[in-house]
Tab-separated table of C-alpha atoms in Angstrom:
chain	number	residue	atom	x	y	z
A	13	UNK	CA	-19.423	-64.783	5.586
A	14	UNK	CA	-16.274	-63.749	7.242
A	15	UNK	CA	-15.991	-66.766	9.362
A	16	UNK	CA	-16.492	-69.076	6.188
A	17	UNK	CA	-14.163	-67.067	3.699
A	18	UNK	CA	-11.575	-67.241	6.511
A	19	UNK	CA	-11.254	-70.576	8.237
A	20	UNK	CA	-8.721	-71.595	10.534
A	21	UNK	CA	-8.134	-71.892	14.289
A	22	UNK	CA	-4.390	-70.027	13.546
A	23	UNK	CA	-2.944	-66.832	11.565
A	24	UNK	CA	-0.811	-69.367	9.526
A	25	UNK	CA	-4.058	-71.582	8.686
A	26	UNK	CA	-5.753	-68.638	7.719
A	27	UNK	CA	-2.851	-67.284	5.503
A	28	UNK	CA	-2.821	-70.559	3.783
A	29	UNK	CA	-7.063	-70.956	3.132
A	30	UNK	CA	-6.564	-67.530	1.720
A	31	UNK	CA	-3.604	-68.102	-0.552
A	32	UNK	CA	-1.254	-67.988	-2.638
A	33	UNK	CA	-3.396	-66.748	-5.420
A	34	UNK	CA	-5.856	-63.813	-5.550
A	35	UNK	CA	-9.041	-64.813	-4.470
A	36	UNK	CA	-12.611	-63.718	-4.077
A	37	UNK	CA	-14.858	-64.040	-1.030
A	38	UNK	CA	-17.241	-65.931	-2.890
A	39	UNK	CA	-15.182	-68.410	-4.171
A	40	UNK	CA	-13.945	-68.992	-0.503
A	41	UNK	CA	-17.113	-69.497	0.953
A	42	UNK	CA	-17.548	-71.674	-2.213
A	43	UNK	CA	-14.231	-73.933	-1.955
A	44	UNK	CA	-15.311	-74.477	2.210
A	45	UNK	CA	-18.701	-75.714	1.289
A	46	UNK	CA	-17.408	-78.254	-1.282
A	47	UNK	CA	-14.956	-79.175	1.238
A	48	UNK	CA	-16.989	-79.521	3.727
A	49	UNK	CA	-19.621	-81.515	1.696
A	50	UNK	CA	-16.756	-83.466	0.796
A	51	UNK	CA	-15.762	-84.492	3.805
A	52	UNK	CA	-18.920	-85.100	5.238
A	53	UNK	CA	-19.933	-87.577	2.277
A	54	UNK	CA	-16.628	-89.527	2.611
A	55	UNK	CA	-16.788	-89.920	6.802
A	56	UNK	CA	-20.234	-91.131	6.614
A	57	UNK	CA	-20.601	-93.259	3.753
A	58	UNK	CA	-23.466	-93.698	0.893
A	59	UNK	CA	-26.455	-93.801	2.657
A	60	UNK	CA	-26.017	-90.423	4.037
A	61	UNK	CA	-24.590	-88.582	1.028
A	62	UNK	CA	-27.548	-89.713	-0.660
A	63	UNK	CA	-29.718	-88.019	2.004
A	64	UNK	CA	-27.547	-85.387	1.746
A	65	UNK	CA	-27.700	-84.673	-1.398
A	66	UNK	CA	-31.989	-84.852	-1.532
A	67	UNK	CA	-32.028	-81.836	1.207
A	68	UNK	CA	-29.277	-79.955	-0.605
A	69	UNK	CA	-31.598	-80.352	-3.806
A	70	UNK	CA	-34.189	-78.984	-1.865
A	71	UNK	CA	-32.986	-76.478	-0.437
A	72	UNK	CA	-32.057	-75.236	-4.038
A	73	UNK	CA	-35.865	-75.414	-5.330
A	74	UNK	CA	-38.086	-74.467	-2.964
A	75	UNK	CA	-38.562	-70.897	-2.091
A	76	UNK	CA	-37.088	-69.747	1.122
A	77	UNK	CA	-37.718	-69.730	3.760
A	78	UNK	CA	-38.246	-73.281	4.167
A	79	UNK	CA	-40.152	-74.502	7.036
A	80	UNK	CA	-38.265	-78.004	8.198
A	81	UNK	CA	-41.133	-80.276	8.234
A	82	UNK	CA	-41.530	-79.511	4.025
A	83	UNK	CA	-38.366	-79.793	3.506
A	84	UNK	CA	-37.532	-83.470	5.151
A	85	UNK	CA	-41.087	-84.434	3.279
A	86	UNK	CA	-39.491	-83.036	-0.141
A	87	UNK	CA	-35.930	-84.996	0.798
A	88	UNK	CA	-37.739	-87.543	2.176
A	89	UNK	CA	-35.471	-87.220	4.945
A	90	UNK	CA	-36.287	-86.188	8.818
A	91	UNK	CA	-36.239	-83.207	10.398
A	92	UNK	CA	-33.514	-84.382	12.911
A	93	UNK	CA	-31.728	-85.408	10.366
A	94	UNK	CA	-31.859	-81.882	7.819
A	95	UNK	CA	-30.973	-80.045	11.721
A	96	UNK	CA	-28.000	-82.413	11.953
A	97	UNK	CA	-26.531	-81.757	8.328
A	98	UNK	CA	-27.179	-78.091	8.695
A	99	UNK	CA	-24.871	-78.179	12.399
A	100	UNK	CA	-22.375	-80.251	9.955
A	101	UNK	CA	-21.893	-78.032	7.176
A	102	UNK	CA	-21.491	-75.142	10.354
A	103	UNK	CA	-22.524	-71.402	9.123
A	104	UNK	CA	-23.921	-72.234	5.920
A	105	UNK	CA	-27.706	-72.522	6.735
A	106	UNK	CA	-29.388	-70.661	9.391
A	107	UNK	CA	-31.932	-72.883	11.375
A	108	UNK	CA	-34.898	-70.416	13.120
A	109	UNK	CA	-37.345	-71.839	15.041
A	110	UNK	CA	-39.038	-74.266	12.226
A	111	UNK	CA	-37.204	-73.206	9.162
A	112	UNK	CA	-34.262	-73.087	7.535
A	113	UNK	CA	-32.726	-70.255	5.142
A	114	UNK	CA	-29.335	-69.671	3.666
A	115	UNK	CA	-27.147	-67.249	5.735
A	116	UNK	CA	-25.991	-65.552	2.766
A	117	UNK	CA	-26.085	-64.792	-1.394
A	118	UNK	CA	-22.708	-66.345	-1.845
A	119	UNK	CA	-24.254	-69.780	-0.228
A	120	UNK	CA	-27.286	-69.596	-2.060
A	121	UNK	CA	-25.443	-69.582	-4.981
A	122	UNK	CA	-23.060	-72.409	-4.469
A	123	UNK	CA	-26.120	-74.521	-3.773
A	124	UNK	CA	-28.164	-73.249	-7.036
A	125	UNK	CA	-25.453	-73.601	-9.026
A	126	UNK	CA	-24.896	-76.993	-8.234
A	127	UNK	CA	-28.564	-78.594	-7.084
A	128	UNK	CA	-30.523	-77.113	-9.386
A	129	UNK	CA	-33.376	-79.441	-9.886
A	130	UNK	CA	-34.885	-81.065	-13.473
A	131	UNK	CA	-38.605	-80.700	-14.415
A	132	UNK	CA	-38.894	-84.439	-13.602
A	133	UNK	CA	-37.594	-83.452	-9.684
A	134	UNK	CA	-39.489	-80.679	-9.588
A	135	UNK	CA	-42.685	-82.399	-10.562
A	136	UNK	CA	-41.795	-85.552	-7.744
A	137	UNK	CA	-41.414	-82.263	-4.984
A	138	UNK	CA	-45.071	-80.794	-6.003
A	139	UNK	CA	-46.462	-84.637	-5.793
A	140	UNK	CA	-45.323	-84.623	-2.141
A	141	UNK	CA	-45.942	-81.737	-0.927
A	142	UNK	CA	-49.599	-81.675	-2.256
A	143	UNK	CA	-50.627	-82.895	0.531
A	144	UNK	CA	-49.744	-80.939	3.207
A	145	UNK	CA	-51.230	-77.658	1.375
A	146	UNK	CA	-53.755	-77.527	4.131
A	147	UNK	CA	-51.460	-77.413	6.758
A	148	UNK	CA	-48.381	-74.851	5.283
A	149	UNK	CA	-49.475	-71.751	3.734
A	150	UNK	CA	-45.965	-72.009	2.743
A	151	UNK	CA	-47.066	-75.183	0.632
A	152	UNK	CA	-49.952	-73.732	-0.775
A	153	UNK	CA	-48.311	-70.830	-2.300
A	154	UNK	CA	-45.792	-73.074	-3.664
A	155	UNK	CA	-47.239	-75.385	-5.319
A	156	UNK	CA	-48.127	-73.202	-8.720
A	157	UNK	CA	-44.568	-72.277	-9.103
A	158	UNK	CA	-43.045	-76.039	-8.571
A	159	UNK	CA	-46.290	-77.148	-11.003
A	160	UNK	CA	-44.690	-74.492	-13.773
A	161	UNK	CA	-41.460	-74.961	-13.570
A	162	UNK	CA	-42.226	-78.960	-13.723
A	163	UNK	CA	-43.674	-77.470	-17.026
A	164	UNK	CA	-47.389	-78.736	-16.027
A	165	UNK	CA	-48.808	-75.543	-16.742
A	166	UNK	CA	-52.503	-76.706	-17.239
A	167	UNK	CA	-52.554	-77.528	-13.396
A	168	UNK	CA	-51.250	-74.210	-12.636
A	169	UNK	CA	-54.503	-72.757	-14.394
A	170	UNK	CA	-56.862	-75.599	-13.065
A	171	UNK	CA	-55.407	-74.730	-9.425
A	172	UNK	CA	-56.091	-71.070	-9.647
A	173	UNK	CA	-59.615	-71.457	-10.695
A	174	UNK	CA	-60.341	-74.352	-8.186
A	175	UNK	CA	-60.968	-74.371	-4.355
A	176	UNK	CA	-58.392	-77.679	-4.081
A	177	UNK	CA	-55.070	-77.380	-1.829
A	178	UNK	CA	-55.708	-74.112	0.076
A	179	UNK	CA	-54.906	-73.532	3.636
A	180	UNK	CA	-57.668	-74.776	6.042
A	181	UNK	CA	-56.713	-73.549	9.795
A	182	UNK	CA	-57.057	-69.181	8.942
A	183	UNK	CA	-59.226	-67.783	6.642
A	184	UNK	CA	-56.676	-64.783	5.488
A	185	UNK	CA	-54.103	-67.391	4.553
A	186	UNK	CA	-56.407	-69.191	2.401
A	187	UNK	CA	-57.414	-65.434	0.863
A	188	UNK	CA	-53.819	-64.538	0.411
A	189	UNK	CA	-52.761	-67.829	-1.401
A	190	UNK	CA	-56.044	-67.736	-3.695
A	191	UNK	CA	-55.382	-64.343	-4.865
A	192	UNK	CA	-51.654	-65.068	-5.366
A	193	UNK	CA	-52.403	-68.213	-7.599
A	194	UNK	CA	-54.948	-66.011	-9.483
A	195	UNK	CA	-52.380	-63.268	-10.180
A	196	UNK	CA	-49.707	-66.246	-10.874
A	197	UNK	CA	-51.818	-68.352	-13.205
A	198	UNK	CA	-52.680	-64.870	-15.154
A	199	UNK	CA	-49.019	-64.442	-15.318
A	200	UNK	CA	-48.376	-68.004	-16.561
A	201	UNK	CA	-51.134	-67.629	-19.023
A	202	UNK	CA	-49.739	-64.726	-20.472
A	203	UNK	CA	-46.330	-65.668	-20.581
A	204	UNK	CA	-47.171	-68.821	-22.383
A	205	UNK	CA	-49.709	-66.627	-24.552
A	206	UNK	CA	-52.681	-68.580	-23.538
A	207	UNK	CA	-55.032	-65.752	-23.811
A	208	UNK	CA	-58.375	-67.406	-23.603
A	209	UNK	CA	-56.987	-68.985	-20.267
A	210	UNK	CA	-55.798	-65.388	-18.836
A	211	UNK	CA	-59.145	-64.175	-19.963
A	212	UNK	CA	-60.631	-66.808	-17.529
A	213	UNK	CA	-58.665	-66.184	-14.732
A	214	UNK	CA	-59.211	-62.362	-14.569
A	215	UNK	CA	-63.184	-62.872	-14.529
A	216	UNK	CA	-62.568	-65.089	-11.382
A	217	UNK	CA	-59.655	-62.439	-10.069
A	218	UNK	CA	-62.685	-60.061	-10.210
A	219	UNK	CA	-65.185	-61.912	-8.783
A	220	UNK	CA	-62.782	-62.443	-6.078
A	221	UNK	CA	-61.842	-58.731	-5.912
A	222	UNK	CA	-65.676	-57.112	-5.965
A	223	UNK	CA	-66.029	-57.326	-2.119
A	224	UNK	CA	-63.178	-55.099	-2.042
Protein backbone atom coordinates (compact mmCIF):
# COMPACT_ATOMS: atom_id res chain seq x y z
CA UNK A 1 0.00 0.00 0.00
CA UNK A 2 2.97 2.08 0.77
CA UNK A 3 4.59 1.60 -2.52
CA UNK A 4 1.23 2.62 -4.36
CA UNK A 5 0.27 5.68 -2.03
CA UNK A 6 3.87 6.83 -2.62
CA UNK A 7 5.12 6.56 -6.17
CA UNK A 8 8.12 7.93 -7.53
CA UNK A 9 11.69 6.87 -8.36
CA UNK A 10 12.88 10.47 -6.43
CA UNK A 11 12.15 12.45 -3.00
CA UNK A 12 10.91 15.38 -5.24
CA UNK A 13 8.48 12.92 -7.29
CA UNK A 14 7.27 11.64 -4.22
CA UNK A 15 6.71 15.14 -2.59
CA UNK A 16 4.76 16.07 -5.59
CA UNK A 17 2.30 12.54 -5.86
CA UNK A 18 1.71 13.41 -2.27
CA UNK A 19 0.87 17.08 -2.54
CA UNK A 20 0.03 20.09 -2.14
CA UNK A 21 -3.21 19.27 -0.51
CA UNK A 22 -4.00 16.94 2.44
CA UNK A 23 -4.53 13.66 1.32
CA UNK A 24 -5.57 10.21 2.37
CA UNK A 25 -3.85 6.90 1.64
CA UNK A 26 -6.79 5.64 0.05
CA UNK A 27 -7.37 8.18 -2.24
CA UNK A 28 -3.64 7.77 -3.34
CA UNK A 29 -3.77 4.32 -4.03
CA UNK A 30 -7.07 5.39 -5.73
CA UNK A 31 -5.71 8.40 -8.03
CA UNK A 32 -2.52 5.68 -9.15
CA UNK A 33 -4.96 3.07 -10.22
CA UNK A 34 -7.04 5.48 -12.38
CA UNK A 35 -3.86 6.66 -13.66
CA UNK A 36 -2.55 3.79 -14.34
CA UNK A 37 -5.76 2.38 -16.01
CA UNK A 38 -5.59 5.46 -17.84
CA UNK A 39 -2.61 5.13 -19.29
CA UNK A 40 -2.76 1.70 -20.07
CA UNK A 41 -6.17 2.18 -22.09
CA UNK A 42 -4.70 5.13 -24.09
CA UNK A 43 -1.08 3.22 -25.08
CA UNK A 44 -2.89 0.25 -26.22
CA UNK A 45 -5.88 1.26 -27.92
CA UNK A 46 -9.72 -0.09 -27.93
CA UNK A 47 -9.44 -3.53 -28.26
CA UNK A 48 -7.58 -3.91 -25.11
CA UNK A 49 -9.41 -1.44 -22.87
CA UNK A 50 -12.34 -3.33 -23.73
CA UNK A 51 -10.67 -6.51 -22.42
CA UNK A 52 -9.62 -4.59 -19.79
CA UNK A 53 -12.40 -3.42 -18.64
CA UNK A 54 -14.39 -7.23 -18.76
CA UNK A 55 -11.56 -8.60 -16.16
CA UNK A 56 -11.75 -5.44 -14.07
CA UNK A 57 -15.66 -6.15 -13.99
CA UNK A 58 -14.86 -9.39 -12.89
CA UNK A 59 -12.74 -9.05 -10.62
CA UNK A 60 -15.40 -6.74 -8.89
CA UNK A 61 -18.21 -9.62 -8.85
CA UNK A 62 -16.92 -12.69 -8.23
CA UNK A 63 -15.88 -13.68 -4.82
CA UNK A 64 -12.23 -13.78 -4.15
CA UNK A 65 -10.14 -15.48 -4.50
CA UNK A 66 -10.47 -15.93 -8.07
CA UNK A 67 -8.88 -18.81 -9.67
CA UNK A 68 -7.49 -17.41 -13.31
CA UNK A 69 -8.99 -19.90 -15.55
CA UNK A 70 -12.82 -18.50 -14.19
CA UNK A 71 -11.96 -15.41 -14.42
CA UNK A 72 -10.62 -15.16 -18.30
CA UNK A 73 -13.94 -17.52 -18.96
CA UNK A 74 -16.13 -14.70 -17.10
CA UNK A 75 -14.02 -11.77 -19.20
CA UNK A 76 -13.90 -13.86 -21.91
CA UNK A 77 -10.41 -13.01 -22.00
CA UNK A 78 -7.16 -15.45 -21.52
CA UNK A 79 -5.34 -16.24 -18.79
CA UNK A 80 -2.08 -14.79 -20.33
CA UNK A 81 -3.72 -12.03 -21.00
CA UNK A 82 -5.59 -11.26 -17.15
CA UNK A 83 -1.48 -12.22 -15.89
CA UNK A 84 -0.31 -9.50 -18.29
CA UNK A 85 -2.83 -6.67 -17.14
CA UNK A 86 -2.30 -7.61 -13.56
CA UNK A 87 1.99 -7.10 -14.18
CA UNK A 88 0.61 -3.69 -15.91
CA UNK A 89 -1.38 -2.19 -13.32
CA UNK A 90 2.01 -3.34 -10.91
CA UNK A 91 0.96 -3.95 -7.03
CA UNK A 92 -2.61 -3.80 -7.39
CA UNK A 93 -3.55 -7.55 -7.76
CA UNK A 94 -1.65 -10.30 -6.28
CA UNK A 95 -1.26 -13.32 -8.74
CA UNK A 96 -0.65 -16.88 -6.53
CA UNK A 97 -0.17 -19.83 -8.19
CA UNK A 98 -3.73 -20.03 -10.18
CA UNK A 99 -5.55 -17.12 -8.71
CA UNK A 100 -5.72 -13.78 -8.38
CA UNK A 101 -6.83 -11.53 -5.25
CA UNK A 102 -6.61 -7.87 -4.49
CA UNK A 103 -3.51 -6.91 -2.40
CA UNK A 104 -5.44 -4.69 -0.31
CA UNK A 105 -9.10 -3.04 1.03
CA UNK A 106 -8.26 0.28 -0.47
CA UNK A 107 -7.93 -1.62 -4.09
CA UNK A 108 -10.84 -3.58 -3.62
CA UNK A 109 -12.66 -0.67 -3.21
CA UNK A 110 -11.55 1.41 -6.10
CA UNK A 111 -12.52 -1.53 -8.26
CA UNK A 112 -16.14 -2.06 -6.53
CA UNK A 113 -16.80 1.26 -6.61
CA UNK A 114 -16.30 1.61 -10.09
CA UNK A 115 -17.06 -2.11 -11.81
CA UNK A 116 -19.76 -2.98 -10.00
CA UNK A 117 -21.74 -5.22 -12.21
CA UNK A 118 -25.81 -4.96 -13.30
CA UNK A 119 -28.20 -7.94 -12.78
CA UNK A 120 -28.09 -8.34 -16.59
CA UNK A 121 -23.90 -8.89 -16.18
CA UNK A 122 -24.26 -10.80 -13.43
CA UNK A 123 -26.73 -13.17 -14.97
CA UNK A 124 -24.24 -13.40 -18.50
CA UNK A 125 -21.18 -14.41 -15.64
CA UNK A 126 -23.47 -17.36 -14.01
CA UNK A 127 -24.38 -18.50 -17.84
CA UNK A 128 -20.63 -19.02 -18.35
CA UNK A 129 -19.43 -20.26 -15.66
CA UNK A 130 -22.18 -23.00 -15.38
CA UNK A 131 -20.29 -25.05 -16.98
CA UNK A 132 -17.27 -25.49 -15.43
CA UNK A 133 -19.11 -26.23 -11.91
CA UNK A 134 -17.72 -29.70 -12.15
CA UNK A 135 -14.37 -28.75 -12.43
CA UNK A 136 -14.03 -25.48 -9.70
CA UNK A 137 -15.47 -25.97 -6.41
CA UNK A 138 -14.89 -22.37 -6.55
CA UNK A 139 -17.66 -22.29 -9.38
CA UNK A 140 -19.97 -24.38 -7.73
CA UNK A 141 -20.25 -22.40 -4.65
CA UNK A 142 -20.68 -19.42 -6.70
CA UNK A 143 -23.08 -19.90 -8.74
CA UNK A 144 -26.21 -19.37 -6.09
CA UNK A 145 -24.91 -16.04 -5.15
CA UNK A 146 -24.27 -14.69 -8.96
CA UNK A 147 -27.98 -16.53 -9.69
CA UNK A 148 -29.42 -14.04 -6.68
CA UNK A 149 -27.92 -11.19 -7.19
CA UNK A 150 -28.91 -11.60 -11.12
CA UNK A 151 -32.28 -11.58 -9.17
CA UNK A 152 -33.15 -15.29 -10.54
CA UNK A 153 -33.98 -16.44 -7.26
CA UNK A 154 -36.16 -19.50 -8.32
CA UNK A 155 -32.86 -21.14 -9.68
CA UNK A 156 -31.19 -20.47 -6.51
CA UNK A 157 -33.96 -22.73 -4.80
CA UNK A 158 -34.16 -25.28 -7.78
CA UNK A 159 -30.17 -25.56 -7.45
CA UNK A 160 -30.18 -26.28 -3.79
CA UNK A 161 -32.68 -29.00 -3.99
CA UNK A 162 -31.13 -30.57 -7.21
CA UNK A 163 -27.98 -32.76 -7.77
CA UNK A 164 -27.06 -30.37 -11.10
CA UNK A 165 -23.59 -28.35 -11.15
CA UNK A 166 -21.73 -29.92 -8.18
CA UNK A 167 -18.13 -30.74 -8.12
CA UNK A 168 -17.33 -34.19 -9.67
CA UNK A 169 -13.40 -34.99 -8.99
CA UNK A 170 -13.74 -35.18 -4.54
CA UNK A 171 -16.54 -36.23 -2.82
CA UNK A 172 -16.09 -33.60 0.30
CA UNK A 173 -16.16 -30.74 -2.17
CA UNK A 174 -19.31 -31.80 -3.63
CA UNK A 175 -20.62 -32.26 0.31
CA UNK A 176 -19.36 -28.87 1.24
CA UNK A 177 -20.96 -26.96 -1.77
CA UNK A 178 -24.41 -28.96 -1.33
CA UNK A 179 -24.72 -28.04 2.19
CA UNK A 180 -23.66 -24.42 1.51
CA UNK A 181 -26.39 -23.98 -1.28
CA UNK A 182 -28.88 -25.59 1.19
CA UNK A 183 -28.04 -23.13 3.98
CA UNK A 184 -27.90 -20.26 1.11
CA UNK A 185 -31.17 -21.05 -0.62
CA UNK A 186 -32.82 -21.19 3.11
CA UNK A 187 -31.34 -17.84 3.52
CA UNK A 188 -32.65 -16.54 0.17
CA UNK A 189 -35.98 -18.00 0.91
CA UNK A 190 -36.29 -16.28 3.98
CA UNK A 191 -35.05 -13.10 3.04
CA UNK A 192 -37.44 -12.92 0.18
CA UNK A 193 -40.18 -14.41 2.68
CA UNK A 194 -40.80 -17.42 0.62
CA UNK A 195 -41.69 -19.58 3.48
CA UNK A 196 -43.15 -22.60 1.84
CA UNK A 197 -39.78 -22.68 -0.21
CA UNK A 198 -37.52 -22.41 3.14
CA UNK A 199 -39.81 -25.02 4.52
CA UNK A 200 -38.62 -27.25 1.58
CA UNK A 201 -35.19 -26.70 1.79
CA UNK A 202 -34.78 -27.47 5.55
CA UNK A 203 -36.51 -31.05 5.07
CA UNK A 204 -33.73 -31.72 2.43
CA UNK A 205 -30.96 -29.79 4.84
CA UNK A 206 -32.07 -32.59 7.24
CA UNK A 207 -32.11 -35.36 5.23
CA UNK A 208 -28.74 -34.31 4.30
CA UNK A 209 -27.70 -33.74 7.94
CA UNK A 210 -29.18 -37.26 9.58
CA UNK A 211 -25.92 -39.21 8.83
CA UNK A 212 -24.34 -36.79 11.00
Amino acid sequence: AQEMAMPGSTLTSVLSNLGPRVTTVDAQIAARLDKATATLKAAHGSAFAAQMDSICYGLANLPPLIPIQVLARAAGVTAEEIRSMASDLGRALYLADNSVQFRDEPTETWFLQRFSADRVRIADYAARLKPLAAEFTYVAQALPRLLYRAGDYQQVIDLALSDAHLPTNNSLDERAVRVDRLQFAFKSALNDRKLPDAMRIAFRAGEEMAGD
